[in-house]
Tab-separated table of C-alpha atoms and ligand atoms in Angstrom:
chain	number	residue	atom	x	y	z
A	1	UNK	CA	16.720	13.131	19.899
A	2	UNK	CA	18.633	9.869	19.047
A	3	UNK	CA	16.144	7.600	17.578
A	4	UNK	CA	12.875	7.639	16.211
A	5	UNK	CA	10.011	4.870	15.441
A	6	UNK	CA	7.500	5.391	12.627
A	7	UNK	CA	4.738	3.234	11.626
A	8	UNK	CA	4.514	2.425	7.835
A	9	UNK	CA	0.891	1.695	6.823
A	10	UNK	CA	-0.169	-0.516	3.833
A	11	UNK	CA	-2.613	0.413	1.196
A	12	UNK	CA	-5.496	-1.282	-0.769
A	13	UNK	CA	-7.210	-0.077	-4.113
A	14	UNK	CA	-11.000	0.499	-3.734
A	15	UNK	CA	-10.910	0.960	-7.438
A	16	UNK	CA	-8.138	0.975	-9.805
A	17	UNK	CA	-8.667	1.818	-13.752
A	18	UNK	CA	-6.126	2.162	-16.121
A	19	UNK	CA	-6.834	5.089	-18.845
A	20	UNK	CA	-4.364	4.967	-21.344
A	21	UNK	CA	-0.902	3.774	-22.146
A	22	UNK	CA	1.354	6.860	-22.671
A	23	UNK	CA	4.218	7.221	-25.168
A	24	UNK	CA	6.854	6.860	-22.549
A	25	UNK	CA	5.663	3.282	-21.665
A	26	UNK	CA	4.067	4.467	-18.441
A	27	UNK	CA	0.241	4.324	-17.975
A	28	UNK	CA	-2.151	6.749	-16.716
A	29	UNK	CA	-4.354	5.353	-14.256
A	30	UNK	CA	-7.518	6.397	-12.014
A	31	UNK	CA	-7.254	4.784	-8.614
A	32	UNK	CA	-8.997	5.170	-5.257
A	33	UNK	CA	-6.490	4.385	-2.683
A	34	UNK	CA	-7.066	3.549	0.966
A	35	UNK	CA	-4.790	3.472	3.838
A	36	UNK	CA	-5.327	0.468	6.360
A	37	UNK	CA	-4.348	-0.446	9.692
A	38	UNK	CA	-1.819	-3.191	9.027
A	39	UNK	CA	1.590	-1.439	9.200
A	40	UNK	CA	5.294	-2.277	9.290
A	41	UNK	CA	7.551	-0.408	11.761
A	42	UNK	CA	10.641	1.374	11.200
A	43	UNK	CA	13.088	2.335	14.004
A	44	UNK	CA	15.835	4.605	12.979
A	45	UNK	CA	18.887	5.352	15.442
A	46	UNK	CA	21.798	7.732	15.069
A	47	UNK	CA	25.248	5.976	15.119
A	48	UNK	CA	28.813	7.806	15.201
A	49	UNK	CA	29.764	5.738	12.305
A	50	UNK	CA	29.341	6.972	8.787
A	51	UNK	CA	27.545	3.920	7.431
A	52	UNK	CA	23.917	2.776	7.190
A	53	UNK	CA	22.962	-0.618	8.340
A	54	UNK	CA	19.714	-1.944	7.645
A	55	UNK	CA	18.229	-5.225	9.551
A	56	UNK	CA	14.788	-6.854	9.324
A	57	UNK	CA	12.643	-9.841	10.869
A	58	UNK	CA	12.361	-11.282	7.168
A	59	UNK	CA	15.468	-13.254	6.264
A	60	UNK	CA	14.611	-12.615	2.475
A	61	UNK	CA	14.200	-8.963	2.370
A	62	UNK	CA	17.207	-7.421	0.571
A	63	UNK	CA	18.817	-5.059	3.221
A	64	UNK	CA	21.260	-3.174	0.819
A	65	UNK	CA	20.570	-0.588	-1.740
A	66	UNK	CA	17.818	-2.816	-3.235
A	67	UNK	CA	15.668	-1.987	-0.081
A	68	UNK	CA	13.540	1.242	-0.659
A	69	UNK	CA	14.406	2.138	2.638
A	70	UNK	CA	18.021	2.450	1.821
A	71	UNK	CA	17.076	4.343	-1.278
A	72	UNK	CA	15.115	6.731	0.814
A	73	UNK	CA	17.971	7.533	3.125
A	74	UNK	CA	20.126	8.109	0.164
A	75	UNK	CA	17.840	10.361	-1.391
A	76	UNK	CA	17.311	12.179	1.735
A	77	UNK	CA	21.060	12.773	2.419
A	78	UNK	CA	21.641	13.939	-1.043
A	79	UNK	CA	19.371	16.899	-0.562
A	80	UNK	CA	19.920	17.283	3.267
A	81	UNK	CA	23.523	15.881	4.144
A	82	UNK	CA	23.720	14.438	7.710
A	83	UNK	CA	27.163	13.567	9.791
A	84	UNK	CA	25.834	10.425	11.499
A	85	UNK	CA	25.418	7.059	10.447
A	86	UNK	CA	22.242	4.940	10.957
A	87	UNK	CA	20.890	1.697	12.231
A	88	UNK	CA	17.553	0.809	10.729
A	89	UNK	CA	15.348	-1.939	11.910
A	90	UNK	CA	12.279	-2.863	9.695
A	91	UNK	CA	9.664	-4.750	11.625
A	92	UNK	CA	7.959	-6.157	8.597
A	93	UNK	CA	4.237	-7.143	8.882
A	94	UNK	CA	2.986	-6.193	5.469
A	95	UNK	CA	3.159	-9.058	2.942
A	96	UNK	CA	5.930	-8.316	0.391
A	97	UNK	CA	5.262	-8.158	-3.310
A	98	UNK	CA	1.409	-8.210	-2.645
A	99	UNK	CA	0.011	-5.261	-3.993
A	100	UNK	CA	0.076	-3.434	-0.656
A	101	UNK	CA	2.626	-1.115	-1.406
A	102	UNK	CA	4.716	-2.316	1.746
A	103	UNK	CA	8.205	-1.059	0.159
A	104	UNK	CA	6.471	2.374	-0.721
A	105	UNK	CA	5.081	2.573	2.878
A	106	UNK	CA	8.507	1.761	4.268
A	107	UNK	CA	10.174	4.542	2.144
A	108	UNK	CA	7.608	7.134	3.015
A	109	UNK	CA	7.858	6.163	6.823
A	110	UNK	CA	11.703	6.561	6.448
A	111	UNK	CA	11.569	10.208	4.966
A	112	UNK	CA	9.126	10.761	7.762
A	113	UNK	CA	11.540	9.664	10.320
A	114	UNK	CA	14.648	11.374	9.221
A	115	UNK	CA	12.828	14.700	8.667
A	116	UNK	CA	11.838	14.223	12.305
A	117	UNK	CA	15.434	13.062	13.615
A	118	UNK	CA	17.400	15.472	11.840
A	119	UNK	CA	14.764	18.362	12.387
A	120	UNK	CA	14.703	19.217	8.920
A	121	UNK	CA	11.254	20.722	9.030
A	122	UNK	CA	9.983	19.655	5.286
A	123	UNK	CA	6.349	19.939	4.825
A	124	UNK	CA	4.161	16.880	3.733
A	125	UNK	CA	4.101	18.531	0.304
A	126	UNK	CA	7.904	18.883	0.260
A	127	UNK	CA	8.227	15.287	1.528
A	128	UNK	CA	5.719	14.105	-1.252
A	129	UNK	CA	8.049	16.020	-3.791
A	130	UNK	CA	10.841	14.155	-2.768
A	131	UNK	CA	9.092	10.853	-2.384
A	132	UNK	CA	7.757	10.476	-6.013
A	133	UNK	CA	11.446	10.077	-6.941
A	134	UNK	CA	11.491	6.569	-5.191
A	135	UNK	CA	7.988	5.422	-6.676
A	136	UNK	CA	4.767	6.506	-7.666
A	137	UNK	CA	2.861	5.088	-4.770
A	138	UNK	CA	5.261	6.830	-2.105
A	139	UNK	CA	3.364	10.462	-2.044
A	140	UNK	CA	0.207	8.522	-1.299
A	141	UNK	CA	1.874	6.671	1.634
A	142	UNK	CA	3.127	9.980	2.806
A	143	UNK	CA	-0.412	11.287	2.580
A	144	UNK	CA	-2.447	8.657	4.030
A	145	UNK	CA	-6.244	8.254	4.431
A	146	UNK	CA	-8.472	8.171	1.149
A	147	UNK	CA	-7.450	9.710	-2.154
A	148	UNK	CA	-8.120	9.558	-5.769
A	149	UNK	CA	-4.735	9.176	-7.566
A	150	UNK	CA	-4.200	9.946	-11.148
A	151	UNK	CA	-1.428	10.499	-13.614
A	152	UNK	CA	1.110	7.466	-13.033
A	153	UNK	CA	-0.255	7.522	-9.473
A	154	UNK	CA	1.651	10.797	-8.320
A	155	UNK	CA	-1.487	13.264	-8.750
A	156	UNK	CA	-3.191	12.942	-5.486
A	157	UNK	CA	-6.643	14.530	-4.202
A	158	UNK	CA	-7.655	13.707	-0.647
A	159	UNK	CA	-10.999	12.385	-0.458
A	160	UNK	CA	-13.858	12.039	2.127
A	161	UNK	CA	-12.926	9.149	4.034
A	162	UNK	CA	-14.187	5.502	3.270
A	163	UNK	CA	-17.013	4.298	5.502
A	164	UNK	CA	-16.086	1.956	8.590
A	165	UNK	CA	-15.824	-1.493	7.745
A	166	UNK	CA	-13.591	-4.582	8.375
A	167	UNK	CA	-11.245	-5.716	5.788
A	168	UNK	CA	-9.943	-8.979	5.377
A	169	UNK	CA	-6.787	-9.672	3.453
A	170	UNK	CA	-5.821	-13.034	2.090
A	171	UNK	CA	-2.803	-13.359	-0.241
A	172	UNK	CA	-2.257	-16.483	-2.224
A	173	UNK	CA	1.102	-18.255	-2.508
A	174	UNK	CA	1.791	-16.838	-6.209
A	175	UNK	CA	3.993	-14.323	-7.567
A	176	UNK	CA	2.709	-11.629	-9.796
A	177	UNK	CA	4.969	-9.347	-11.710
A	178	UNK	CA	3.198	-5.746	-11.965
A	179	UNK	CA	5.341	-4.945	-15.148
A	180	UNK	CA	4.141	-8.437	-16.943
A	181	UNK	CA	0.406	-7.266	-15.618
A	182	UNK	CA	0.512	-3.877	-17.372
A	183	UNK	CA	2.065	-5.018	-20.432
A	184	UNK	CA	-0.473	-7.894	-21.059
A	185	UNK	CA	-3.433	-5.474	-20.379
A	186	UNK	CA	-5.108	-4.370	-23.752
A	187	UNK	CA	-6.773	-1.321	-23.654
A	188	UNK	CA	-7.796	-1.428	-27.154
A	189	UNK	CA	-10.177	-4.372	-26.749
A	190	UNK	CA	-13.648	-3.912	-25.562
A	191	UNK	CA	-12.802	-3.846	-21.870
A	192	UNK	CA	-14.872	-3.197	-18.714
A	193	UNK	CA	-13.843	-0.304	-16.912
A	194	UNK	CA	-14.490	0.398	-13.404
A	195	UNK	CA	-16.915	3.450	-12.475
A	196	UNK	CA	-14.417	5.613	-10.692
A	197	UNK	CA	-16.758	8.698	-10.856
A	198	UNK	CA	-19.538	6.775	-9.599
A	199	UNK	CA	-17.365	5.620	-6.448
A	200	UNK	CA	-16.669	9.072	-5.834
A	201	UNK	CA	-20.294	9.860	-5.528
A	202	UNK	CA	-20.628	6.946	-3.054
A	203	UNK	CA	-17.744	7.950	-1.269
A	204	UNK	CA	-19.484	11.389	-0.607
A	205	UNK	CA	-22.375	9.608	0.726
A	206	UNK	CA	-20.423	7.840	3.214
A	207	UNK	CA	-22.674	4.604	2.521
A	208	UNK	CA	-20.648	1.097	2.419
A	209	UNK	CA	-23.791	-0.366	0.748
A	210	UNK	CA	-23.620	1.785	-2.102
A	211	UNK	CA	-19.782	1.947	-2.373
A	212	UNK	CA	-19.017	-1.721	-2.110
A	213	UNK	CA	-20.681	-3.101	-5.263
A	214	UNK	CA	-18.886	-0.503	-7.412
A	215	UNK	CA	-15.403	-1.359	-6.305
A	216	UNK	CA	-13.594	-3.021	-9.107
A	217	UNK	CA	-9.828	-3.569	-10.271
A	218	UNK	CA	-9.272	-3.660	-14.304
A	219	UNK	CA	-6.127	-5.549	-13.724
A	220	UNK	CA	-8.092	-8.579	-12.320
A	221	UNK	CA	-8.618	-9.235	-16.062
A	222	UNK	CA	-5.020	-10.323	-16.651
A	223	UNK	CA	-4.218	-11.983	-13.186
A	224	UNK	CA	-7.385	-14.189	-12.764
A	225	UNK	CA	-6.706	-15.659	-16.132
A	226	UNK	CA	-3.262	-16.548	-14.976
A	227	UNK	CA	-3.937	-17.362	-11.526
A	228	UNK	CA	-7.321	-18.530	-10.834
A	229	UNK	CA	-6.846	-18.934	-6.973
A	230	UNK	CA	-7.503	-15.189	-6.910
A	231	UNK	CA	-10.937	-15.651	-8.397
A	232	UNK	CA	-11.586	-18.519	-6.153
A	233	UNK	CA	-10.868	-16.343	-3.018
A	234	UNK	CA	-12.974	-13.725	-4.250
A	235	UNK	CA	-15.885	-15.927	-4.792
A	236	UNK	CA	-15.225	-17.606	-1.129
A	237	UNK	CA	-15.023	-14.266	0.381
A	238	UNK	CA	-18.506	-13.515	-1.209
A	239	UNK	CA	-19.916	-16.919	-0.040
A	240	UNK	CA	-18.626	-15.657	3.694
A	241	UNK	CA	-20.978	-12.780	3.352
A	242	UNK	CA	-18.355	-10.141	2.085
A	243	UNK	CA	-20.175	-7.101	0.811
A	244	UNK	CA	-17.569	-7.355	-2.168
A	245	UNK	CA	-14.006	-8.782	-2.689
A	246	UNK	CA	-11.267	-7.800	-5.284
A	247	UNK	CA	-7.702	-7.634	-5.751
A	248	UNK	CA	-5.493	-4.822	-4.323
A	249	UNK	CA	-3.036	-3.132	-7.115
A	250	UNK	CA	-1.666	-5.987	-9.544
A	251	UNK	CA	-2.139	-8.471	-6.680
A	252	UNK	CA	-2.095	-11.200	-5.610
A	253	UNK	CA	-3.812	-10.131	-2.331
A	254	UNK	CA	-7.548	-10.206	-2.419
A	255	UNK	CA	-9.410	-8.143	0.140
A	256	UNK	CA	-13.042	-8.722	1.108
A	257	UNK	CA	-15.119	-5.884	2.820
A	258	UNK	CA	-17.357	-6.758	5.847
A	259	UNK	CA	-20.107	-4.514	7.326
A	260	UNK	CA	-19.738	-6.772	10.825
A	261	UNK	CA	-16.729	-7.724	12.744
A	262	UNK	CA	-18.261	-11.383	13.520
A	263	UNK	CA	-18.746	-12.169	9.717
A	264	UNK	CA	-15.079	-10.918	9.117
A	265	UNK	CA	-13.820	-13.033	11.941
A	266	UNK	CA	-15.442	-16.223	10.671
A	267	UNK	CA	-14.234	-15.574	7.407
A	268	UNK	CA	-10.700	-15.069	9.017
A	269	UNK	CA	-10.868	-18.183	10.660
A	270	UNK	CA	-12.050	-20.039	7.388
A	271	UNK	CA	-9.076	-18.776	5.606
A	272	UNK	CA	-6.635	-19.293	8.275
A	273	UNK	CA	-7.777	-23.147	8.249
A	274	UNK	CA	-7.891	-23.485	4.499
A	275	UNK	CA	-5.276	-23.920	1.677
A	276	UNK	CA	-6.036	-20.607	0.085
A	277	UNK	CA	-3.006	-18.748	1.476
A	278	UNK	CA	-0.725	-18.650	4.478
A	279	UNK	CA	-0.849	-14.715	4.804
A	280	UNK	CA	-4.204	-13.662	6.308
A	281	UNK	CA	-4.830	-10.520	8.155
A	282	UNK	CA	-8.125	-8.969	9.574
A	283	UNK	CA	-7.736	-4.893	9.594
A	284	UNK	CA	-9.857	-1.825	9.027
A	285	UNK	CA	-9.580	1.164	6.988
A	286	UNK	CA	-6.796	3.703	8.815
A	287	UNK	CA	-8.093	7.233	9.243
A	288	UNK	CA	-4.832	9.475	10.109
A	289	UNK	CA	-5.368	12.953	11.788
A	290	UNK	CA	-2.042	13.886	11.440
A	291	UNK	CA	1.289	12.094	10.424
A	292	UNK	CA	2.763	13.038	13.631
A	293	UNK	CA	0.415	10.698	15.447
A	294	UNK	CA	2.336	7.456	14.097
A	295	UNK	CA	5.699	8.756	15.254
A	296	UNK	CA	7.416	7.892	18.465
A	297	UNK	CA	10.635	9.796	19.577
A	298	UNK	CA	13.174	8.443	22.069
B	301	ATP	P1	4.232	-2.546	-6.127
B	301	ATP	O1	2.498	-2.923	-6.115
B	301	ATP	O2	4.635	-1.334	-5.987
B	301	ATP	O3	5.008	-3.197	-6.907
B	301	ATP	P2	4.172	-4.190	-3.549
B	301	ATP	O4	3.386	-3.730	-2.580
B	301	ATP	O5	3.389	-5.248	-4.827
B	301	ATP	O6	4.612	-3.123	-4.598
B	301	ATP	P3	6.240	-4.456	-2.313
B	301	ATP	O7	6.070	-5.319	-0.877
B	301	ATP	O8	6.517	-3.100	-2.120
B	301	ATP	O9	5.391	-4.790	-3.305
B	301	ATP	O10	7.691	-5.465	-2.639
B	301	ATP	C1	8.247	-5.341	-4.274
B	301	ATP	C2	9.470	-5.558	-4.302
B	301	ATP	O11	10.317	-4.565	-3.521
B	301	ATP	C3	10.025	-6.803	-3.510
B	301	ATP	O12	10.555	-7.648	-4.602
B	301	ATP	C4	10.931	-6.333	-2.591
B	301	ATP	O13	11.966	-7.121	-2.429
B	301	ATP	C5	11.341	-4.985	-2.965
B	301	ATP	N1	11.469	-4.119	-1.730
B	301	ATP	C6	12.577	-3.438	-1.359
B	301	ATP	N2	12.337	-2.679	-0.237
B	301	ATP	C7	11.368	-3.175	0.363
B	301	ATP	C8	10.802	-2.938	1.445
B	301	ATP	N3	11.374	-2.189	2.498
B	301	ATP	N4	9.669	-3.606	1.796
B	301	ATP	C9	8.990	-4.812	1.039
B	301	ATP	N5	9.512	-4.853	-0.229
B	301	ATP	C10	10.780	-4.081	-0.651
């Protein structure tokens, strides 16, 4: 096998709560994560040179050590030395710095691809153990599906899949720093917390109408104050008959949940012709059977 192509799926947070700030500066979270159909594609080819070359369709994406794909290769090679060089192409479709874990998804797909290409036979658990060193979202991007994420995001419990629906993503043209959002979140105040436990019950019932009204993200209390456009997009989505709309991760992407594809398409067309943002994607939840389904070998 000389080359492998792996899909790197984005995630949204159906629920995001922050429990406390830890003495080490990190935050303990309680999040419900969901993989969605929107994905990048990573192609890894063996070469006879000793170097690693990364290219991508996005001119502004770093292709050196700053890229999480590069970091994933380095981490893999420290543990499982390889003799070849690598040519890697990232076909990027997941909006960058959007709260959709695009970089973590690419890192996870790279670990899956290298494991296949060099026949290292690491289990999913072993890959997750390796992946957490690249970022707290990487283990979930390896696991995929629907999961409860606790600790700093690395403690994962798989959940019943979220009910079928259409998901509309709108990324406004604003930059949000994850670090800044967490630093400005004051948990001492009387702050509204999402009811993650009720969401877990709703997921068990597999009913989108009881799940959607419970979806919530505590980080919106910071980002909407600073970027009112996020609040405006949420309201517009609801006007367009979304069951609910909220921000993913630390933003700025807003996603709307629709129980009907026609309503979702109508909202998609509206946002495409509006000035709310250039990156608008209509997608669905992604339900993985096994990770091998998303790998193509040549
Ligand atoms: P998080 O919520 O973890 O901050 P995000 O989904 O908001 O992630 P990403 O798309 O992962 O954001 O990008 C965050 C930063 O990571 C960007 O500044 C980008 O330059 C850098 N980065 C490194 N590698 C990648 C990659 N393969 N794809 C996207 N961004 C990458």
